Each structure stands twice: as structure tokens, then as C-alpha cells.
PDB file of C-alpha atoms and ligand atoms in Angstrom:
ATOM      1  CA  UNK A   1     -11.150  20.437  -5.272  1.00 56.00           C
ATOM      2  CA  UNK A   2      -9.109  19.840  -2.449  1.00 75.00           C
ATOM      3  CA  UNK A   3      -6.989  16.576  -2.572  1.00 93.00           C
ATOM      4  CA  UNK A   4      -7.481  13.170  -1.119  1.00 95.00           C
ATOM      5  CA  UNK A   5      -3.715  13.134   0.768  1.00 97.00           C
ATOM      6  CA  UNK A   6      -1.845  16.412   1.435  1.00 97.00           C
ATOM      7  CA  UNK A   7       1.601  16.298   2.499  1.00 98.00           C
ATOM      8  CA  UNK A   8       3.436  19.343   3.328  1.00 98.00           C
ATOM      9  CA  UNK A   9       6.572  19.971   5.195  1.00 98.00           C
ATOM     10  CA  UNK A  10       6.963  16.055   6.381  1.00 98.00           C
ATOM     11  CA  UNK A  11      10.159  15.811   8.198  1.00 98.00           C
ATOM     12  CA  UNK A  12      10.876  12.605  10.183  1.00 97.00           C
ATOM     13  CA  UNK A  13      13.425  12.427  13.040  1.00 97.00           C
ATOM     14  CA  UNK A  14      14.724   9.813  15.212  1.00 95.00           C
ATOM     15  CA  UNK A  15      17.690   9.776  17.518  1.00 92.00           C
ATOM     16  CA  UNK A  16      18.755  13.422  16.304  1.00 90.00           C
ATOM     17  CA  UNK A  17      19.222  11.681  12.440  1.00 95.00           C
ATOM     18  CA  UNK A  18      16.441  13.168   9.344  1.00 96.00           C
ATOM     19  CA  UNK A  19      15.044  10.343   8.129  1.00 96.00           C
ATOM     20  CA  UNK A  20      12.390  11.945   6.266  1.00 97.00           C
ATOM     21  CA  UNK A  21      12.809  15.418   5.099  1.00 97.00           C
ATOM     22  CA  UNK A  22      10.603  18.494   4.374  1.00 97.00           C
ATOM     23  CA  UNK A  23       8.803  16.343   1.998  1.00 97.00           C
ATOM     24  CA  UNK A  24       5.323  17.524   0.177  1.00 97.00           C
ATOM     25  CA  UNK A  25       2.780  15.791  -1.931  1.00 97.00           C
ATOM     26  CA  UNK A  26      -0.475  15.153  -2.770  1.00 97.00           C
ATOM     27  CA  UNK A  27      -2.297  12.790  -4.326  1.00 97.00           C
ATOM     28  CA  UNK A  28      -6.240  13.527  -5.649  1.00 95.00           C
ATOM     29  CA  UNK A  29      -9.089  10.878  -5.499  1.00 93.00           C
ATOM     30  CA  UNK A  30      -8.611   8.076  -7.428  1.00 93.00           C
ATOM     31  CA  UNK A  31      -4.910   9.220  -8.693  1.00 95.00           C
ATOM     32  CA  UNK A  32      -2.091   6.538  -8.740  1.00 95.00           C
ATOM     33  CA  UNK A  33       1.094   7.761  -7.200  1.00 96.00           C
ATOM     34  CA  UNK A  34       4.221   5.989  -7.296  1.00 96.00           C
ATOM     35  CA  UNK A  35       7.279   6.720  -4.298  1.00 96.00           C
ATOM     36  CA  UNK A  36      10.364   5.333  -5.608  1.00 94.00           C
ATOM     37  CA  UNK A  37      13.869   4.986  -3.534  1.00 91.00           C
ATOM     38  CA  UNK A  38      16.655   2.512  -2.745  1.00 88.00           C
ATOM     39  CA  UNK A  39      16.374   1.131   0.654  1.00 89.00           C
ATOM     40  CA  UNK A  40      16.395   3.258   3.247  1.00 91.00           C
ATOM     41  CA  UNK A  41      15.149   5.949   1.469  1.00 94.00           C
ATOM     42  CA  UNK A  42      12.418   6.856   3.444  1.00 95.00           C
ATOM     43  CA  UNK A  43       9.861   4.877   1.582  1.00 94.00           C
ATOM     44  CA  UNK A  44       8.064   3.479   4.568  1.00 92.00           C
ATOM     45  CA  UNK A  45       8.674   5.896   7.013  1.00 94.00           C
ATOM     46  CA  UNK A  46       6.767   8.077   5.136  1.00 96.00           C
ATOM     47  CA  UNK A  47       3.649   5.362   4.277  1.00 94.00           C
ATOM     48  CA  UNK A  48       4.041   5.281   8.542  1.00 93.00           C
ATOM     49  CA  UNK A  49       3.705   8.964   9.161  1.00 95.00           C
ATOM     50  CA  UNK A  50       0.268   8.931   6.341  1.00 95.00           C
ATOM     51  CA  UNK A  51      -1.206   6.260   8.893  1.00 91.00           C
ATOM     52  CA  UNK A  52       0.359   7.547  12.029  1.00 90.00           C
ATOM     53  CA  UNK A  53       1.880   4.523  13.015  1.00 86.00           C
ATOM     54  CA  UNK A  54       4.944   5.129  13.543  1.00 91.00           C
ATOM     55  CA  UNK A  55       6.510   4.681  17.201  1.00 89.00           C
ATOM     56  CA  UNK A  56       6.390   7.272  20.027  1.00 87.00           C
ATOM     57  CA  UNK A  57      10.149   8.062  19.506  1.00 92.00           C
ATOM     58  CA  UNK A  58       9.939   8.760  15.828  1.00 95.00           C
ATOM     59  CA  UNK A  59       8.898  12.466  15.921  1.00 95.00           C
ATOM     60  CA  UNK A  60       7.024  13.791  13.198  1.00 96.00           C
ATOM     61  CA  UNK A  61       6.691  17.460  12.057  1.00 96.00           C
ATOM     62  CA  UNK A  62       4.888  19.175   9.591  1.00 98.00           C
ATOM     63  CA  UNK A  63       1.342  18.613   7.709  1.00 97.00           C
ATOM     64  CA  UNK A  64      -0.753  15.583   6.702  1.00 97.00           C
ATOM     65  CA  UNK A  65      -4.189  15.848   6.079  1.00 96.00           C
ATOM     66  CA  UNK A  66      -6.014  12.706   5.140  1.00 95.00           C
ATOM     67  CA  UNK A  67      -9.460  13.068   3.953  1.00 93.00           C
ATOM     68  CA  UNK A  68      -9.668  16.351   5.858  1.00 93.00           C
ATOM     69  CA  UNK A  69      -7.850  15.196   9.022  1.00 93.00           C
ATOM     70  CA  UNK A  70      -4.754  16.258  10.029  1.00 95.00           C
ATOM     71  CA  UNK A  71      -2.985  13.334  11.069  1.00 95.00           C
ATOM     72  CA  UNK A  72      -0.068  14.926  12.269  1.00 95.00           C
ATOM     73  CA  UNK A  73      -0.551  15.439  16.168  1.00 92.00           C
ATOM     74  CA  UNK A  74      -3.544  13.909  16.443  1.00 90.00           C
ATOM     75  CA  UNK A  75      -3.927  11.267  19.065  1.00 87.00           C
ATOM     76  CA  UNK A  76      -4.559   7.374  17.786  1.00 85.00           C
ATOM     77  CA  UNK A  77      -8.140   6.947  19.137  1.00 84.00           C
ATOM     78  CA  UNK A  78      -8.932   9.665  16.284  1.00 85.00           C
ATOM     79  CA  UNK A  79      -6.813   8.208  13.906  1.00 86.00           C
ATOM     80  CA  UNK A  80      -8.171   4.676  14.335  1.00 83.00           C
ATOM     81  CA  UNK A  81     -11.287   6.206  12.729  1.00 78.00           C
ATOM     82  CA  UNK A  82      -9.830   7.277   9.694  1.00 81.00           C
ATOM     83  CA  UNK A  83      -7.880   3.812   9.511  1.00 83.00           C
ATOM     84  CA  UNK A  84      -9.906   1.742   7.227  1.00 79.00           C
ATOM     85  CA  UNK A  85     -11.892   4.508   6.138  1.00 85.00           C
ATOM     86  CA  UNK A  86      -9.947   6.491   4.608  1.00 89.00           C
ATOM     87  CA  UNK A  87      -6.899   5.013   4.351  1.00 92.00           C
ATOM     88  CA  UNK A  88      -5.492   0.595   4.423  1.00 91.00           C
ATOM     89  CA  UNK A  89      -2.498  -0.513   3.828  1.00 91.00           C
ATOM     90  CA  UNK A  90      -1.081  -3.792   2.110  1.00 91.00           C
ATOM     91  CA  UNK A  91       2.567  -4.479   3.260  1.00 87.00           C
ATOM     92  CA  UNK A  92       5.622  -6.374   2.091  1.00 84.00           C
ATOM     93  CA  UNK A  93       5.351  -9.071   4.098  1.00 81.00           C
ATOM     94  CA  UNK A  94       1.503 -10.202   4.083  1.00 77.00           C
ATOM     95  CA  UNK A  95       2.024 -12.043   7.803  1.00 78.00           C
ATOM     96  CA  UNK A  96       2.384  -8.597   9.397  1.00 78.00           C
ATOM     97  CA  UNK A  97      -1.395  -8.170   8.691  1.00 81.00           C
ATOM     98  CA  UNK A  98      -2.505 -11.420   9.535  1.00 90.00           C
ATOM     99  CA  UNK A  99      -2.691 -13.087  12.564  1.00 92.00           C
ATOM    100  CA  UNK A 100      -1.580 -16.728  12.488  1.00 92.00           C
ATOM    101  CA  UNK A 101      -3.852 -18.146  14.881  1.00 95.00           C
ATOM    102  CA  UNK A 102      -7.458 -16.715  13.181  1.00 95.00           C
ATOM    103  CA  UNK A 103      -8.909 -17.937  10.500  1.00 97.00           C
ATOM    104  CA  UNK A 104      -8.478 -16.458   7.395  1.00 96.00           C
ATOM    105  CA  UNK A 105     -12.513 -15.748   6.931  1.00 97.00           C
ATOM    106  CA  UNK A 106     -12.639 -14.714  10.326  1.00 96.00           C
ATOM    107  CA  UNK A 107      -9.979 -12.060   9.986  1.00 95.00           C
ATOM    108  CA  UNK A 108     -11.473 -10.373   6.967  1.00 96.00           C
ATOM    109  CA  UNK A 109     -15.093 -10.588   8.725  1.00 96.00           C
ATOM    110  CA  UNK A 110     -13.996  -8.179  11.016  1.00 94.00           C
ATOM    111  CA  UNK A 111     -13.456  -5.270   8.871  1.00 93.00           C
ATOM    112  CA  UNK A 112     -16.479  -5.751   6.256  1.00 95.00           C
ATOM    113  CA  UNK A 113     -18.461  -5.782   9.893  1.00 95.00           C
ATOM    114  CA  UNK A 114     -16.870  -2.798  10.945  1.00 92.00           C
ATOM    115  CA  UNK A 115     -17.880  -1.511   7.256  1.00 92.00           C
ATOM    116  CA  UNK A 116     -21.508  -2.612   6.928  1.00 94.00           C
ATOM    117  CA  UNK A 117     -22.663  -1.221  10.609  1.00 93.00           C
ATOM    118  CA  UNK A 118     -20.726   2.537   9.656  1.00 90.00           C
ATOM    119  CA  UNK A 119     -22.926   2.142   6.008  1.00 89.00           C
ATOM    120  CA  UNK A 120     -26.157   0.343   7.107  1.00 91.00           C
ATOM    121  CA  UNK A 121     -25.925   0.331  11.039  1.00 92.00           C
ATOM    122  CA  UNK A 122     -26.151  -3.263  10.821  1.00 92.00           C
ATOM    123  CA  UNK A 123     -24.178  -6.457  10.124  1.00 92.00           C
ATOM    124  CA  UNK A 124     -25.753  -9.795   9.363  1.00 95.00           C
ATOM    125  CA  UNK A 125     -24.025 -12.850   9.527  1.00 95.00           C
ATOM    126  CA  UNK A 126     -25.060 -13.734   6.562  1.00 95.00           C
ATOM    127  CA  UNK A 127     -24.044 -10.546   4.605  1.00 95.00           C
ATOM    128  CA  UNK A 128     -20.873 -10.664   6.226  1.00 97.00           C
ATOM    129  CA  UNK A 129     -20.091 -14.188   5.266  1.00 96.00           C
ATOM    130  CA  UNK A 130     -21.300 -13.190   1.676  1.00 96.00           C
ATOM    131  CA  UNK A 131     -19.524 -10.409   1.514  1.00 95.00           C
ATOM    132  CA  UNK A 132     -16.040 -12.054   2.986  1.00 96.00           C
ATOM    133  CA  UNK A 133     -16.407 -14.783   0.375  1.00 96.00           C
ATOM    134  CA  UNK A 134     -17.012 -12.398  -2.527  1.00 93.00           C
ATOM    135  CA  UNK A 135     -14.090 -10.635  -1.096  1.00 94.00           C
ATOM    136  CA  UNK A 136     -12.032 -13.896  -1.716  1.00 95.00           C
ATOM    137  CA  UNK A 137     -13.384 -14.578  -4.879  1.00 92.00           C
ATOM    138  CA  UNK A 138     -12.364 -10.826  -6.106  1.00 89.00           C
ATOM    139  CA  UNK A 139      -8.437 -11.678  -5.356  1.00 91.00           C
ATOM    140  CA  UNK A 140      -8.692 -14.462  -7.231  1.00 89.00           C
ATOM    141  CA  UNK A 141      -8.057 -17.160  -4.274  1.00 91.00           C
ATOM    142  CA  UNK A 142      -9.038 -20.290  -5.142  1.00 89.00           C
ATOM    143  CA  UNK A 143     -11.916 -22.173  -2.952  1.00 92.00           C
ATOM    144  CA  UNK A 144     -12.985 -19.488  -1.159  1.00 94.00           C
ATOM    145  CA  UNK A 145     -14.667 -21.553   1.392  1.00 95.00           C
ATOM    146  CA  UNK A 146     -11.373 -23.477   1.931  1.00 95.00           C
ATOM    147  CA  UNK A 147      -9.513 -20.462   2.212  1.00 96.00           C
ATOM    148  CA  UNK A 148     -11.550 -18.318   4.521  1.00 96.00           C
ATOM    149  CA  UNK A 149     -11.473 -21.730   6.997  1.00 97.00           C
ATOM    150  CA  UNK A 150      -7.315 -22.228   6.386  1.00 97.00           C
ATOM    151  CA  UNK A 151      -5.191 -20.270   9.092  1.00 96.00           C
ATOM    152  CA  UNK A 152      -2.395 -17.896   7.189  1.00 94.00           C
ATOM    153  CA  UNK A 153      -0.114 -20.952   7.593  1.00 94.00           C
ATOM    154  CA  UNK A 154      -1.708 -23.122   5.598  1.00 95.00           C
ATOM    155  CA  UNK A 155      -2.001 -21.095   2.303  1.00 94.00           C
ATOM    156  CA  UNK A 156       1.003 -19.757   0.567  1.00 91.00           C
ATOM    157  CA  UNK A 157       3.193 -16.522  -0.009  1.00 88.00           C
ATOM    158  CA  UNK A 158       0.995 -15.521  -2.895  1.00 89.00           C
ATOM    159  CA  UNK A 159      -2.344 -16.423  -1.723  1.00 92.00           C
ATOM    160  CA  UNK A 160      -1.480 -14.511   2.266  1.00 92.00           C
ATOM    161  CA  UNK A 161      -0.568 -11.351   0.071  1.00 90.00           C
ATOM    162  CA  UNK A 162      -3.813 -11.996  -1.878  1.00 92.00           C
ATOM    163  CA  UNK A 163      -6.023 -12.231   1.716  1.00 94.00           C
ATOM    164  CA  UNK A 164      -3.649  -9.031   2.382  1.00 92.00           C
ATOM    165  CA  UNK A 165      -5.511  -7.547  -0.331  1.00 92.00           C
ATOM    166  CA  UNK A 166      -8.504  -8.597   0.294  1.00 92.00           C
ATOM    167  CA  UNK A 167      -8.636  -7.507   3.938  1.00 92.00           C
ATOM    168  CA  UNK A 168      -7.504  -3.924   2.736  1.00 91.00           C
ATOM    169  CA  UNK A 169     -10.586  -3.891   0.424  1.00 91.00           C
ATOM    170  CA  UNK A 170     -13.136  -5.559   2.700  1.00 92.00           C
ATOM    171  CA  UNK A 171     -13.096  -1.622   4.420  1.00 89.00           C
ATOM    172  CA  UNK A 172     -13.276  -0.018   1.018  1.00 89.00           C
ATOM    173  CA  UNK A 173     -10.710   2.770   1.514  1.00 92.00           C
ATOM    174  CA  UNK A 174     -10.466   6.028  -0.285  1.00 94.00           C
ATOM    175  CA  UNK A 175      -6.658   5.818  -0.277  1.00 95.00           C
ATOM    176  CA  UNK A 176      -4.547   2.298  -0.654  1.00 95.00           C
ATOM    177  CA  UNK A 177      -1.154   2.290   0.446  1.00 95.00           C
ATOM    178  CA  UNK A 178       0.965  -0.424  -0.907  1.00 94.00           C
ATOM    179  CA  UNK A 179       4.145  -0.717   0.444  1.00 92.00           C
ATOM    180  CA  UNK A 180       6.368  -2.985  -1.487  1.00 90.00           C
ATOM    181  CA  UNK A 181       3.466  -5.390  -1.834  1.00 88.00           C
ATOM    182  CA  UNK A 182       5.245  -7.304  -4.455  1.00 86.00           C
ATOM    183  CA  UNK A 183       9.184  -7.747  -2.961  1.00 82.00           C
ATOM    184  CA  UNK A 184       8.806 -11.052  -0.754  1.00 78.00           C
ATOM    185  CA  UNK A 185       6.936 -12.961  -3.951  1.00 81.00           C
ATOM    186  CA  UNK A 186       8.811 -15.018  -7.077  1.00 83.00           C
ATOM    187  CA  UNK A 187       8.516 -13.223 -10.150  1.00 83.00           C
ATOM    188  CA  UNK A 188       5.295 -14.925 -11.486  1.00 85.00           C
ATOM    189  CA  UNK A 189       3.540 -14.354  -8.394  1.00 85.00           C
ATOM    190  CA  UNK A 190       4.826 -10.894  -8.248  1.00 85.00           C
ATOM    191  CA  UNK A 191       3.248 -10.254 -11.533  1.00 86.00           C
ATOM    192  CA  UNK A 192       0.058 -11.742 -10.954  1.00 86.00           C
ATOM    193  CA  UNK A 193      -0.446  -9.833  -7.687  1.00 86.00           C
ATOM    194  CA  UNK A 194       0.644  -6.520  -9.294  1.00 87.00           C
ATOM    195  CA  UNK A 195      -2.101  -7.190 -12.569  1.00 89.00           C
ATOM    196  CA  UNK A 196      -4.466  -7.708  -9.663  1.00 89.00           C
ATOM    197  CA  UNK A 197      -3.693  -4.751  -7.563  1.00 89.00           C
ATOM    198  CA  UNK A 198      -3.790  -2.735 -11.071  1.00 90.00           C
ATOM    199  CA  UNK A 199      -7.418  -4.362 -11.951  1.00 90.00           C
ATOM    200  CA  UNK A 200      -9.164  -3.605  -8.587  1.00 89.00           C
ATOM    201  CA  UNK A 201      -7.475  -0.077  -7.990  1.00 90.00           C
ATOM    202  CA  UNK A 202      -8.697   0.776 -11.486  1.00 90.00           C
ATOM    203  CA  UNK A 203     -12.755  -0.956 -11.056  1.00 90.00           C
ATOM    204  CA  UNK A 204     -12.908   0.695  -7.494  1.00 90.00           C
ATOM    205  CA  UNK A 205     -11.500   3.966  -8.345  1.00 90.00           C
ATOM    206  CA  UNK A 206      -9.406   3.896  -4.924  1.00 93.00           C
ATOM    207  CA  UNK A 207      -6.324   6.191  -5.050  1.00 95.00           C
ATOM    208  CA  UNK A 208      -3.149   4.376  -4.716  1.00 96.00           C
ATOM    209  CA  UNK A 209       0.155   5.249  -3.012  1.00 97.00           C
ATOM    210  CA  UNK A 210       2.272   2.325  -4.498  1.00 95.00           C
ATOM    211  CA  UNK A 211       5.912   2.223  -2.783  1.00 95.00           C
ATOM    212  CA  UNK A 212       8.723   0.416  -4.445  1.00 92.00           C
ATOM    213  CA  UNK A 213      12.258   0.178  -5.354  1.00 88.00           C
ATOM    214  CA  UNK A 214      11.376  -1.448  -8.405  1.00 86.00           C
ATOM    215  CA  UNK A 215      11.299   1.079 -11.205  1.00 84.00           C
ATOM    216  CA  UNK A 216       9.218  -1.187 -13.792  1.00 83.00           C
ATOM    217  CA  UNK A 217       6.699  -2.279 -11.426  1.00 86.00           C
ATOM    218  CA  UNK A 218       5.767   1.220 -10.326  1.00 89.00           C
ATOM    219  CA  UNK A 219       5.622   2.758 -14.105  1.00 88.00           C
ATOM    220  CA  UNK A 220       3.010   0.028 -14.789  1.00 86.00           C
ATOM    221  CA  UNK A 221       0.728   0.614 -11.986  1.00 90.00           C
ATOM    222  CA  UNK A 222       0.831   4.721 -11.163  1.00 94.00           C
ATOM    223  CA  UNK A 223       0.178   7.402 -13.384  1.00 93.00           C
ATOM    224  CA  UNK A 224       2.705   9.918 -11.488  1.00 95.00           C
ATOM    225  CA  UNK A 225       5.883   9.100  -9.334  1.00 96.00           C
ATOM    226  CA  UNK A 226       8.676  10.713  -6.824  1.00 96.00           C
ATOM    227  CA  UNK A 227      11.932   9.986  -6.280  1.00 95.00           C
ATOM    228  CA  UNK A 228      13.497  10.031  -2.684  1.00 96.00           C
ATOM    229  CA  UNK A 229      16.897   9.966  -1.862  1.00 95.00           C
ATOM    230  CA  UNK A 230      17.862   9.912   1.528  1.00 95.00           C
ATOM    231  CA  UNK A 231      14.717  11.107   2.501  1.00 96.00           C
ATOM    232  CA  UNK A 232      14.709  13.826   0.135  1.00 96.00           C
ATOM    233  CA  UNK A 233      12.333  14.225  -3.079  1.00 96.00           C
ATOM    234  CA  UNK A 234      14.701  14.718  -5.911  1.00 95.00           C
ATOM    235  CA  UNK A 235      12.137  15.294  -8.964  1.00 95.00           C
ATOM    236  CA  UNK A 236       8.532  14.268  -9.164  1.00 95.00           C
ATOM    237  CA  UNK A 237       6.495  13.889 -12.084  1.00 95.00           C
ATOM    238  CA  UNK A 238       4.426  12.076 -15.002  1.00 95.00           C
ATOM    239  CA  UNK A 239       5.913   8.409 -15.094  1.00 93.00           C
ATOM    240  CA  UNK A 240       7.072   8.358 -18.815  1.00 91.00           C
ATOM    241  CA  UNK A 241       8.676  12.067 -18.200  1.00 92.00           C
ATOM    242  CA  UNK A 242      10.899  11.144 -14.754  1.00 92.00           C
ATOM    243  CA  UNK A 243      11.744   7.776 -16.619  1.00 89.00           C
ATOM    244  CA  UNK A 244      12.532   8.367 -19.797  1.00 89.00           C
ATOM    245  CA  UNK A 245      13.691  12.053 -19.289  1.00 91.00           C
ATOM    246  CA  UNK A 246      14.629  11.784 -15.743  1.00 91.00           C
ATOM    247  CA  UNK A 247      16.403  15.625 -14.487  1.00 90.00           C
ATOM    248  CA  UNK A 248      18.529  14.188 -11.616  1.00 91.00           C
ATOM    249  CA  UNK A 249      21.408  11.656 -12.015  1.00 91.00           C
ATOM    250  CA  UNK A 250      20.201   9.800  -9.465  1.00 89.00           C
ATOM    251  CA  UNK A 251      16.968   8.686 -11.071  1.00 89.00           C
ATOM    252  CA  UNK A 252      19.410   7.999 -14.190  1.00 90.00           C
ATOM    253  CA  UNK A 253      20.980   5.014 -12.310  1.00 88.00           C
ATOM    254  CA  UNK A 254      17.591   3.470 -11.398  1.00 85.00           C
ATOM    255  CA  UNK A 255      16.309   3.578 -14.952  1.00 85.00           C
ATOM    256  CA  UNK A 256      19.402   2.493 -16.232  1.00 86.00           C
ATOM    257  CA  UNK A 257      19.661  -0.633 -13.090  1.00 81.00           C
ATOM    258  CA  UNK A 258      16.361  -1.228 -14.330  1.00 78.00           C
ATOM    259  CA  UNK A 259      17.177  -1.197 -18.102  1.00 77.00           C
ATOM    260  CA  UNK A 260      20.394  -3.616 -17.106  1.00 76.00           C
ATOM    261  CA  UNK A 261      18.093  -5.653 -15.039  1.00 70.00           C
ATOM    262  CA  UNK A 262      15.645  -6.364 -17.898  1.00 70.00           C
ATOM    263  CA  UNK A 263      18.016  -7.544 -20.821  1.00 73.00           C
ATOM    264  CA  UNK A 264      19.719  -9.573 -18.316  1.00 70.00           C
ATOM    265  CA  UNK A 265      16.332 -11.312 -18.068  1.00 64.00           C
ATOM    266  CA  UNK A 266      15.980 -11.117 -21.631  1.00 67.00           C
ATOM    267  CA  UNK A 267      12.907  -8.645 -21.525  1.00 61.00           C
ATOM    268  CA  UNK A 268      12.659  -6.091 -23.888  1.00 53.00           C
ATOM    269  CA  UNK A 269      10.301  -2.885 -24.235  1.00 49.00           C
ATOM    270  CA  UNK A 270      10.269   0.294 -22.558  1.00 44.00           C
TER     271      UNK A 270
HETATM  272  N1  ATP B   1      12.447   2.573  14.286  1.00 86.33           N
HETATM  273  C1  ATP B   1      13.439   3.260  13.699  1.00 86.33           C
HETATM  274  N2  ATP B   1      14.220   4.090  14.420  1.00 86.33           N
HETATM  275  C2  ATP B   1      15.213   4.784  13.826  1.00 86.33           C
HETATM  276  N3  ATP B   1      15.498   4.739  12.499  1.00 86.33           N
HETATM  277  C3  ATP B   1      14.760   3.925  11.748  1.00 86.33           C
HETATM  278  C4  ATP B   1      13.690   3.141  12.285  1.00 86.33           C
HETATM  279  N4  ATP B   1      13.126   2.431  11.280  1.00 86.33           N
HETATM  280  C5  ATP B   1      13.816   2.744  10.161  1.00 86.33           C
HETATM  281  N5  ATP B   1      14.789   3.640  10.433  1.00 86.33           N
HETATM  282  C6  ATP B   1      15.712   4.246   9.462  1.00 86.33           C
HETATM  283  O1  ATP B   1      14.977   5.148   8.657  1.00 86.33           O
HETATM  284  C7  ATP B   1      15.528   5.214   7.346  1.00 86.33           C
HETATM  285  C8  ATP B   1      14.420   5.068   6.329  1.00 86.33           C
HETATM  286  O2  ATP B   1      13.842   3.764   6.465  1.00 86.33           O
HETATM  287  P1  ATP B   1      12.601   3.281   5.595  1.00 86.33           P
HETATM  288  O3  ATP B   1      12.180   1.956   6.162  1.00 86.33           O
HETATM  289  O4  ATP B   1      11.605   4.344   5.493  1.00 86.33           O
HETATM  290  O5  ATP B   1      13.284   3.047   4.183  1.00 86.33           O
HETATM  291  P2  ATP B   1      12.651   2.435   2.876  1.00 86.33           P
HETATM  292  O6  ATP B   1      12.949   3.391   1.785  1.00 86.33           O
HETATM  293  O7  ATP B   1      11.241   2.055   3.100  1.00 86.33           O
HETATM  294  O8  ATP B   1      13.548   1.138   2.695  1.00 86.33           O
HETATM  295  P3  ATP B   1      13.135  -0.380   2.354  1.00 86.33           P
HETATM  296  O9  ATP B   1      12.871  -0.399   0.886  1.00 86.33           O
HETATM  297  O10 ATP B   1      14.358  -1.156   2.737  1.00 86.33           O
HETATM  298  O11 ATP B   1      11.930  -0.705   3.187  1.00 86.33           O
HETATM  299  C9  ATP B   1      16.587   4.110   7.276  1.00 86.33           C
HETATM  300  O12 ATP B   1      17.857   4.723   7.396  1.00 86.33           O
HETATM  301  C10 ATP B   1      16.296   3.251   8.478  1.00 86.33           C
HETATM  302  O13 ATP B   1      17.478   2.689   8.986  1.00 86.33           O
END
């Protein structure tokens, strides 16, 4: 079966410096992949490159085939197809997603519309108000009727990250991308929005590209992870085997950070 993502031969360039480089991976339907890496690893540039986004003077070579579409190449009026179809992503900073002067129903209407007329050919009003309230009611928001009439600015950190999530569901993608979805939040929101990422990603059966620096919040959402250095993969593998046998130093000093980090806090486990 062939996979979901393929990545082969990735390099990323910009201004003559490799920011990305000769990286390959795939990822099969429904499999949870972690990409781990300090900042300024590479971590993003790579999520960029999966959706195309990235700006005109970032070149990209080599192979990425999404859902059997090479994105690499490929001009953006083809990719917006496969944007929301096959592929959303949730980023760091929720606000990026949203725009502040929408509605927060009105924003996520959009999408399931988009959704319901590719799957049905039509869109009520009705279902899409339905559906954009279930949506809400799925992350856990609070009120959804209060929430899908706030504007971004009037809900907070945690709840934006949750419309975030929302959003990325209302087009029911085959891959999620989830770039550092967790960083901007305090700790207890950070752990409520990762159990709630880990709940939906496992009911839907979505694949999930999760990107983080944070070792323990990647080994308790993917089932396999890589490590990039300087835009280069330096081992990639089961979670429990890189972690707790890693082969490179390098992943050494993140489990160990991590390790440090915890019985600081006064956590214990693995
Ligand atoms: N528009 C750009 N033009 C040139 N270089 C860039 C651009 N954006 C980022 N970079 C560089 O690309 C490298 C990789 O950045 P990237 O954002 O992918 O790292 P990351 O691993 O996601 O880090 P973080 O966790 O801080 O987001 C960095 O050295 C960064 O300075």
C-alpha cells in the first residue's frame, strides 16, 4: 500500500544556506509521526514544503507526494485543492489561522461548506451551522453558541488553539500537521490541548505529523519519531527505541534535557 506522505530527497535552500537537507520519510494512513529538533532545526520548514507554502525564494528540491500529488513543483491553484483535503495544519500560534475581524462560527463555516458541497454537492445553512457547532462542541469549547459569535479576541489562548483545531477538522483531512501546537500555552492548557489532539487523532483515524521540541509531549502522542539536526535526520524510529536507546549523542542530550526538565518539576515516570 502506498503511503499517505512520501518524502524523498527534501532539500530546502534559501540565500545559498541548506536549511533542510536530503531528508526522506513517510508516514502511512492513520500513523502518528513525531519530528523532533531544537529550534531552527528545520522543523517547520519542512511542515512548509508538505503544504507548499513556503515563499517564492525558498527553493525546494526533491519529492513530496501527498495523497498521490506531487507537491513539489506544482503550482498553488493545484495545491489549494489538496489543502484541506488532504492535508490542515494547526500552528503554534492559533492567531495565524484566524482572522481577528470574523467571527469565530463564521470562520469555521467556511471550510465544513467547502467540505459538504465536495461530499454532497450541497451546503445548507442549517447543516453547516450544525455541523460548525458540533465542531465546537468536539474541542471541548464551552458555549458553543457564544463562541462561534465571539471574534478570536474575545476568547483566550487555549480556547483560539481549540477553534485552531476545530477549523483543521471541520475539512476532515487525511493528514494533520501540528506544528508546535502546544508551545505558546501554560502547562495545564498545554496538556489539555495535547489529550485532545491525542483523543480526536485517535476517533478519526487522521494521520498526524506532530512537530515539537518537546521530547515528552511528542512520545505521548506519535507512535514513531525523527530527529533533525540542522536540517539533517540523525536516527528515526519507534518512540520508546530513539528515547530510551537513542544511537546518536545528540538525541542523548534531548532525553536527558527532558529527564532534567521533569525532576526539576518534580515529575517522575518514563
Ligand atoms: N524565510 C526564511 N528565509 C531564510 N531562512 C529562513 C526563513 N525562515 C526560517 N529560516 C531559517 O531556516 C532554519 C530552519 O527554520 P525552522 O523554522 O524550520 O526551524 P524549526 O526547527 O521549526 O524551529 P522553531 O522550533 O524555532 O520553529 C533556521 O535557521 C531559520 O533561521
Amino acid at each position: 500500500m502506498s503511503a499517505l506522505l512520501s518524502v524523498q530527497g527534501l532539500t530546502v535552500r534559501a540565500s545559498g544556506k541548506t536549511l533542510v537537507s536530503d531528508l526522506s520519510f513517510s508516514i502511512g494512513s492513520g500513523e502518528r509521526m513525531g519530528l523532533i529538533g531544537e529550534s531552527g532545526s528545520g522543523k517547520s520548514m519542512t511542515a512548509m514544503a508538505i503544504t507548499g507554502l513556503l515563499p517564492a525564494n525558498i527553493s525546494v528540491t526533491g519529492s513530496i507526494v501527498l495523497d498521490g500529488q506531487e507537491v513539489v513543483g506544482t503550482e498553488d491553484k493545484r495545491l489549494n485543492r489538496l489543502r484541506g483535503v488532504a492535508t490542515a495544519v494547526v500552528f503554534q500560534e492559533p492567531l495565524t489561522a484566524l482572522d481577528p475581524l470574523m467571527r469565530i462560527g463564521k470562520q469555521i463555516a467556511e471550510p465544513v461548506r467547502r467540505r459538504l458541497v465536495r461530499e454532497q454537492g450541497r451546503a445548507t445553512r442549517s447543516a453547516v451551522d450544525r455541523e460548525v457547532l458540533d465542531l465546537l462542541d468536539k474541542v471541548a469549547l464551552p458555549q458553543p453558541e457564544r463562541i462561534a459569535n465571539a471574534y478570536p479576541h474575545e476568547v483566550s489562548g487555549g480556547q483560539r488553539q481549540r477553534v485552531a483545531i476545530a477549523m483543521a477538522l471541520a475539512c476532515r483531512p487525511k493528514l494533520l500537521i501540528a506544528d508546535e501546537p502546544t508551545t505558546a500555552l501554560d502547562v495545564t492548557t498545554q496538556a489539555e490541548i495535547l489529550k485532545l489532539l491525542d483523543g480526536l487523532v485517535r476517533e478519526t483515524g487522521m494521520a498526524l505529523l506532530f512537530i515539537s521540541h518537546d521530547l515528552p509531549v511528542v512520545a505521548e502522542v506519535v507512535e514513531r519519531v525523527m530527529v533533525l539536526r540542522d536540517g539533517i535526520a540523525l536516527e528515526e524510529g519507534a518512540v520508546v527505541d530513539v528515547f530510551s536507546n537513542p544511537s546518536h549523542d545528540y538525541t542523548q542530550t534531548l532525553v536527558d534535557a527532558a529527564r532534567m526538565f521533569d525532576e526539576a518539576l518534580g515529575r517522575t515516570g518514563s
